[in-house]
Tab-separated table of C-alpha atoms in Angstrom:
chain	number	residue	atom	x	y	z
A	288	UNK	CA	-7.408	-22.808	1.603
A	289	UNK	CA	-5.907	-19.553	0.343
A	290	UNK	CA	-4.220	-19.485	-3.067
A	291	UNK	CA	-2.913	-16.750	-5.380
A	292	UNK	CA	-6.215	-16.472	-7.223
A	293	UNK	CA	-8.150	-16.018	-3.992
A	294	UNK	CA	-5.658	-13.447	-2.703
A	295	UNK	CA	-6.032	-11.363	-5.864
A	296	UNK	CA	-9.825	-11.620	-5.718
A	297	UNK	CA	-9.821	-10.372	-2.128
A	298	UNK	CA	-7.602	-7.422	-3.065
A	299	UNK	CA	-9.792	-6.498	-6.033
A	300	UNK	CA	-12.912	-6.754	-3.892
A	301	UNK	CA	-11.372	-4.376	-1.361
A	302	UNK	CA	-10.371	-1.928	-4.089
A	303	UNK	CA	-13.967	-1.965	-5.303
A	304	UNK	CA	-15.126	-1.033	-1.797
A	305	UNK	CA	-12.538	1.746	-1.594
A	306	UNK	CA	-13.427	3.213	-4.991
A	307	UNK	CA	-17.231	2.734	-4.919
A	308	UNK	CA	-17.194	0.507	-7.978
A	309	UNK	CA	-17.614	-3.170	-8.876
A	310	UNK	CA	-14.826	-5.793	-8.786
A	311	UNK	CA	-15.352	-6.581	-12.459
A	312	UNK	CA	-14.531	-2.969	-13.309
A	313	UNK	CA	-10.847	-3.780	-12.704
A	314	UNK	CA	-10.967	-6.802	-15.027
A	315	UNK	CA	-12.354	-4.871	-17.964
A	316	UNK	CA	-10.213	-3.639	-20.830
A	317	UNK	CA	-12.171	-0.376	-20.774
A	318	UNK	CA	-11.381	2.461	-18.393
A	319	UNK	CA	-14.108	3.558	-16.000
A	320	UNK	CA	-14.881	6.681	-13.973
A	321	UNK	CA	-17.126	6.406	-10.902
A	322	UNK	CA	-18.259	8.869	-8.251
A	323	UNK	CA	-16.450	8.457	-4.944
A	324	UNK	CA	-18.404	8.039	-1.727
A	325	UNK	CA	-17.734	7.226	1.902
A	326	UNK	CA	-17.688	3.591	2.988
A	327	UNK	CA	-17.073	2.323	6.509
A	328	UNK	CA	-15.502	-0.852	5.079
A	329	UNK	CA	-12.806	1.024	3.130
A	330	UNK	CA	-9.161	0.874	4.190
A	331	UNK	CA	-8.857	2.898	7.377
A	332	UNK	CA	-6.074	5.227	6.206
A	333	UNK	CA	-7.995	6.431	3.160
A	334	UNK	CA	-9.768	9.780	3.285
A	335	UNK	CA	-13.105	9.425	1.521
A	336	UNK	CA	-14.682	10.579	-0.619
A	337	UNK	CA	-11.788	10.936	-3.037
A	338	UNK	CA	-11.451	14.005	-5.212
A	339	UNK	CA	-9.402	12.065	-7.764
A	340	UNK	CA	-8.057	8.578	-7.197
A	341	UNK	CA	-6.794	6.232	-9.921
A	342	UNK	CA	-6.227	2.491	-9.569
A	343	UNK	CA	-4.926	-0.033	-12.078
A	344	UNK	CA	-4.391	-3.772	-11.807
A	345	UNK	CA	-2.806	-3.660	-15.253
A	346	UNK	CA	-5.793	-4.084	-17.560
A	347	UNK	CA	-7.295	-0.616	-17.319
A	348	UNK	CA	-7.784	2.338	-14.977
A	349	UNK	CA	-10.687	2.810	-12.609
A	350	UNK	CA	-10.995	6.407	-11.431
A	351	UNK	CA	-13.006	7.333	-8.341
A	352	UNK	CA	-13.642	11.072	-8.426
A	353	UNK	CA	-15.653	14.077	-7.389
A	354	UNK	CA	-18.497	14.980	-9.740
A	355	UNK	CA	-16.737	18.224	-10.706
A	356	UNK	CA	-13.867	16.426	-12.466
A	357	UNK	CA	-15.588	13.472	-14.141
A	358	UNK	CA	-15.018	14.787	-17.659
A	359	UNK	CA	-11.449	15.925	-16.940
A	360	UNK	CA	-10.378	12.564	-15.548
A	361	UNK	CA	-12.253	10.560	-18.160
A	362	UNK	CA	-10.478	12.493	-20.909
A	363	UNK	CA	-7.098	12.017	-19.227
A	364	UNK	CA	-7.249	8.244	-18.642
A	365	UNK	CA	-8.517	7.640	-22.172
A	366	UNK	CA	-5.895	9.832	-23.831
A	367	UNK	CA	-2.762	8.055	-22.593
A	368	UNK	CA	-1.636	4.464	-22.187
A	369	UNK	CA	-2.533	2.950	-18.803
A	370	UNK	CA	0.975	2.824	-17.368
A	371	UNK	CA	1.871	6.307	-18.584
A	372	UNK	CA	-1.094	7.822	-16.723
A	373	UNK	CA	0.792	7.199	-13.487
A	374	UNK	CA	4.034	8.902	-14.472
A	375	UNK	CA	5.465	12.046	-15.985
A	376	UNK	CA	5.279	13.692	-18.449
A	377	UNK	CA	1.621	12.684	-18.840
A	378	UNK	CA	0.918	13.399	-15.170
A	379	UNK	CA	1.542	17.088	-15.830
A	380	UNK	CA	-1.635	17.123	-17.913
A	381	UNK	CA	-3.730	15.784	-15.043
A	382	UNK	CA	-2.022	17.969	-12.475
A	383	UNK	CA	-2.616	21.135	-14.514
A	384	UNK	CA	-6.310	20.315	-14.802
A	385	UNK	CA	-6.636	19.527	-11.092
A	386	UNK	CA	-4.889	22.746	-10.043
A	387	UNK	CA	-7.881	24.705	-11.342
A	388	UNK	CA	-9.823	23.011	-8.529
A	389	UNK	CA	-7.173	23.659	-5.875
A	390	UNK	CA	-5.925	20.075	-6.042
A	391	UNK	CA	-2.653	18.417	-7.059
A	392	UNK	CA	-1.330	14.931	-7.699
A	393	UNK	CA	0.092	13.831	-4.358
A	394	UNK	CA	0.665	10.109	-3.807
A	395	UNK	CA	1.669	7.496	-6.391
A	396	UNK	CA	2.389	4.029	-5.040
A	397	UNK	CA	2.826	0.406	-6.033
A	398	UNK	CA	1.150	-2.374	-4.059
A	399	UNK	CA	2.375	-5.941	-3.656
A	400	UNK	CA	0.611	-9.194	-2.801
A	401	UNK	CA	2.210	-12.443	-1.632
A	402	UNK	CA	2.972	-15.063	-4.274
A	403	UNK	CA	2.331	-18.310	-2.444
A	404	UNK	CA	4.618	-20.138	-4.872
A	405	UNK	CA	7.486	-17.892	-3.731
A	406	UNK	CA	6.602	-17.007	-0.136
A	407	UNK	CA	8.564	-19.025	2.401
A	408	UNK	CA	10.129	-18.461	5.803
A	409	UNK	CA	13.512	-16.968	5.015
A	410	UNK	CA	16.571	-17.627	7.200
A	411	UNK	CA	17.833	-15.026	9.660
A	412	UNK	CA	21.054	-14.922	11.680
A	413	UNK	CA	19.195	-13.311	14.559
A	414	UNK	CA	16.395	-14.396	16.872
A	415	UNK	CA	12.889	-13.684	15.618
A	416	UNK	CA	9.978	-13.124	17.975
A	417	UNK	CA	6.274	-12.619	17.326
A	418	UNK	CA	4.954	-9.554	19.134
A	419	UNK	CA	1.353	-8.850	20.119
A	420	UNK	CA	-0.136	-5.336	20.501
A	421	UNK	CA	0.599	-5.079	24.221
A	422	UNK	CA	4.287	-5.654	23.453
A	423	UNK	CA	4.433	-2.735	20.992
A	424	UNK	CA	3.622	0.066	23.437
A	425	UNK	CA	7.204	1.304	23.818
A	426	UNK	CA	8.143	0.881	20.158
A	427	UNK	CA	6.460	3.970	18.704
A	428	UNK	CA	9.754	5.738	18.020
A	429	UNK	CA	11.494	7.002	14.890
A	430	UNK	CA	13.441	3.782	14.334
A	431	UNK	CA	10.218	1.838	13.724
A	432	UNK	CA	8.070	4.466	12.002
A	433	UNK	CA	7.544	2.316	8.901
A	434	UNK	CA	6.674	-0.817	10.849
A	435	UNK	CA	4.254	0.904	13.236
A	436	UNK	CA	1.971	3.947	12.986
A	437	UNK	CA	1.609	6.107	16.072
A	438	UNK	CA	-1.453	7.863	14.653
A	439	UNK	CA	-3.295	4.545	14.300
A	440	UNK	CA	-1.941	2.449	17.169
A	441	UNK	CA	-5.230	0.625	17.538
A	442	UNK	CA	-4.762	-0.886	14.075
A	443	UNK	CA	-1.303	-2.359	14.780
A	444	UNK	CA	-2.297	-5.946	15.481
A	445	UNK	CA	0.857	-8.026	15.026
A	446	UNK	CA	4.612	-7.692	14.557
A	447	UNK	CA	7.787	-9.737	14.262
A	448	UNK	CA	11.007	-8.471	15.797
A	449	UNK	CA	14.630	-9.459	15.137
A	450	UNK	CA	16.935	-9.414	18.163
A	451	UNK	CA	20.709	-9.373	18.539
A	452	UNK	CA	21.404	-10.613	22.045
A	453	UNK	CA	18.204	-9.027	23.307
A	454	UNK	CA	18.529	-5.785	21.316
A	455	UNK	CA	15.735	-5.078	18.819
A	456	UNK	CA	17.449	-4.536	15.466
A	457	UNK	CA	14.578	-5.002	13.023
A	458	UNK	CA	10.804	-4.878	13.120
A	459	UNK	CA	8.011	-5.773	10.725
A	460	UNK	CA	4.539	-4.739	11.802
A	461	UNK	CA	1.107	-4.949	10.271
A	462	UNK	CA	-1.965	-2.779	10.576
A	463	UNK	CA	-5.494	-4.100	10.196
A	464	UNK	CA	-6.382	-1.560	7.536
A	465	UNK	CA	-9.580	-3.365	6.600
A	466	UNK	CA	-11.430	-6.530	7.499
A	467	UNK	CA	-9.684	-8.840	5.030
A	468	UNK	CA	-6.254	-7.251	4.422
A	469	UNK	CA	-3.396	-6.283	6.741
A	470	UNK	CA	-0.609	-4.006	5.545
A	471	UNK	CA	3.044	-4.778	6.319
A	472	UNK	CA	5.718	-2.191	7.062
A	473	UNK	CA	9.321	-2.954	8.002
A	474	UNK	CA	12.372	-1.214	9.477
A	475	UNK	CA	15.926	-2.422	10.115
A	476	UNK	CA	18.552	-0.440	12.011
A	477	UNK	CA	21.194	0.995	9.621
A	478	UNK	CA	24.091	-1.049	11.029
A	479	UNK	CA	22.197	-4.291	10.363
A	480	UNK	CA	21.008	-3.710	6.828
A	481	UNK	CA	21.979	-5.776	3.762
A	482	UNK	CA	21.916	-8.991	5.787
A	483	UNK	CA	18.483	-10.198	4.680
A	484	UNK	CA	16.859	-9.248	7.984
A	485	UNK	CA	14.096	-7.165	6.378
A	486	UNK	CA	13.096	-9.976	4.043
A	487	UNK	CA	13.192	-12.536	6.859
A	488	UNK	CA	10.924	-10.341	8.988
A	489	UNK	CA	8.546	-9.573	6.123
A	490	UNK	CA	8.186	-13.208	5.066
A	491	UNK	CA	7.694	-14.368	8.667
A	492	UNK	CA	4.997	-11.780	9.295
A	493	UNK	CA	3.269	-12.502	5.987
A	494	UNK	CA	3.027	-16.195	6.853
A	495	UNK	CA	1.600	-15.357	10.281
A	496	UNK	CA	-1.018	-13.105	8.687
A	497	UNK	CA	-2.057	-15.784	6.199
A	498	UNK	CA	-2.284	-18.305	9.036
A	499	UNK	CA	-4.818	-15.969	10.655
A	500	UNK	CA	-6.916	-15.963	7.478
A	501	UNK	CA	-6.007	-12.442	6.349
A	502	UNK	CA	-4.259	-11.202	3.195
A	503	UNK	CA	-0.945	-9.401	3.775
A	504	UNK	CA	-0.123	-6.548	1.432
A	505	UNK	CA	2.884	-4.273	1.012
A	506	UNK	CA	3.140	-0.749	-0.386
A	507	UNK	CA	5.961	1.519	-1.492
A	508	UNK	CA	6.934	4.051	-4.118
A	509	UNK	CA	8.446	2.287	-7.124
A	510	UNK	CA	11.436	4.640	-6.815
A	511	UNK	CA	12.121	3.190	-3.349
A	512	UNK	CA	14.269	0.402	-4.756
A	513	UNK	CA	15.367	-0.867	-1.359
A	514	UNK	CA	11.747	-1.444	-0.391
A	515	UNK	CA	10.830	-2.906	-3.787
A	516	UNK	CA	13.719	-5.368	-3.567
A	517	UNK	CA	12.626	-6.340	-0.072
A	518	UNK	CA	9.077	-7.016	-1.231
A	519	UNK	CA	10.218	-9.239	-4.085
A	520	UNK	CA	12.839	-11.054	-1.999
A	521	UNK	CA	10.192	-11.683	0.661
A	522	UNK	CA	7.928	-13.482	-1.809
A	523	UNK	CA	5.669	-10.624	-2.905
A	524	UNK	CA	4.813	-9.580	-6.472
A	525	UNK	CA	3.491	-6.270	-7.888
A	526	UNK	CA	-0.309	-6.345	-7.995
A	527	UNK	CA	-1.744	-2.861	-8.482
A	528	UNK	CA	-0.893	0.860	-8.530
A	529	UNK	CA	-2.669	3.890	-7.110
A	530	UNK	CA	-2.602	7.645	-7.608
A	531	UNK	CA	-4.253	10.110	-5.251
A	532	UNK	CA	-4.828	13.849	-5.540
A	533	UNK	CA	-4.892	16.062	-2.458
A	534	UNK	CA	-5.467	19.748	-1.822
A	535	UNK	CA	-2.669	22.146	-2.716
A	536	UNK	CA	-2.439	23.124	0.953
A	537	UNK	CA	-1.943	19.485	1.931
A	538	UNK	CA	0.802	19.031	-0.682
A	539	UNK	CA	2.515	22.258	0.334
A	540	UNK	CA	2.548	21.105	3.954
A	541	UNK	CA	4.252	17.851	3.009
A	542	UNK	CA	6.878	19.756	1.034
A	543	UNK	CA	7.892	22.069	3.872
């Protein structure tokens, strides 16, 4: 039987796989730097090995890095308070050091896990329908780009749609990003927002995922307040944060 403690343990175990460290490293009060390596069991959307990747579950920071920046990153995460390492102005220190290696801070995100004491099937004024992969084929369009990922269609394993008299107005989908955890994304058409549809879809999909023995998780930037509110309303709670550095060329491409 899955409970909150088990869900957190599964997430920490997966983070350890992703970062090439041990689960207990995230429970320590001491920061740790490890060398990143490839792992076939890591989340599918991650590009390994990392050059610089920081993760915190709140106690400390575990950094998975290239050998060339071990000292730089170790100095950085031990100079500033844990939470401040993931935000400006302290991030400028890390970014300046990484730029000498042709790298820059790129992604900073907050991850959410379901709180089983809060997660419940929320009401919806529209019809909800569970969708299997063969029913998603025609849905890889702009309207559902957060719920589904065209570049990784084979990972989209389950979805829940909201329908207004047969018209799809909202969609929550999940990708099997690793063996134990499936990531949820959700979209609602603009004219139907602020009616609780996103939360209803997210909670319904999360319950379906748990029923299948997997852990649902949810990710967004903490500045994306609409998405943060949806996560919390749906019965999710903040669990961990991540920071990833990418090449300057990669960052420049995203900023075009």
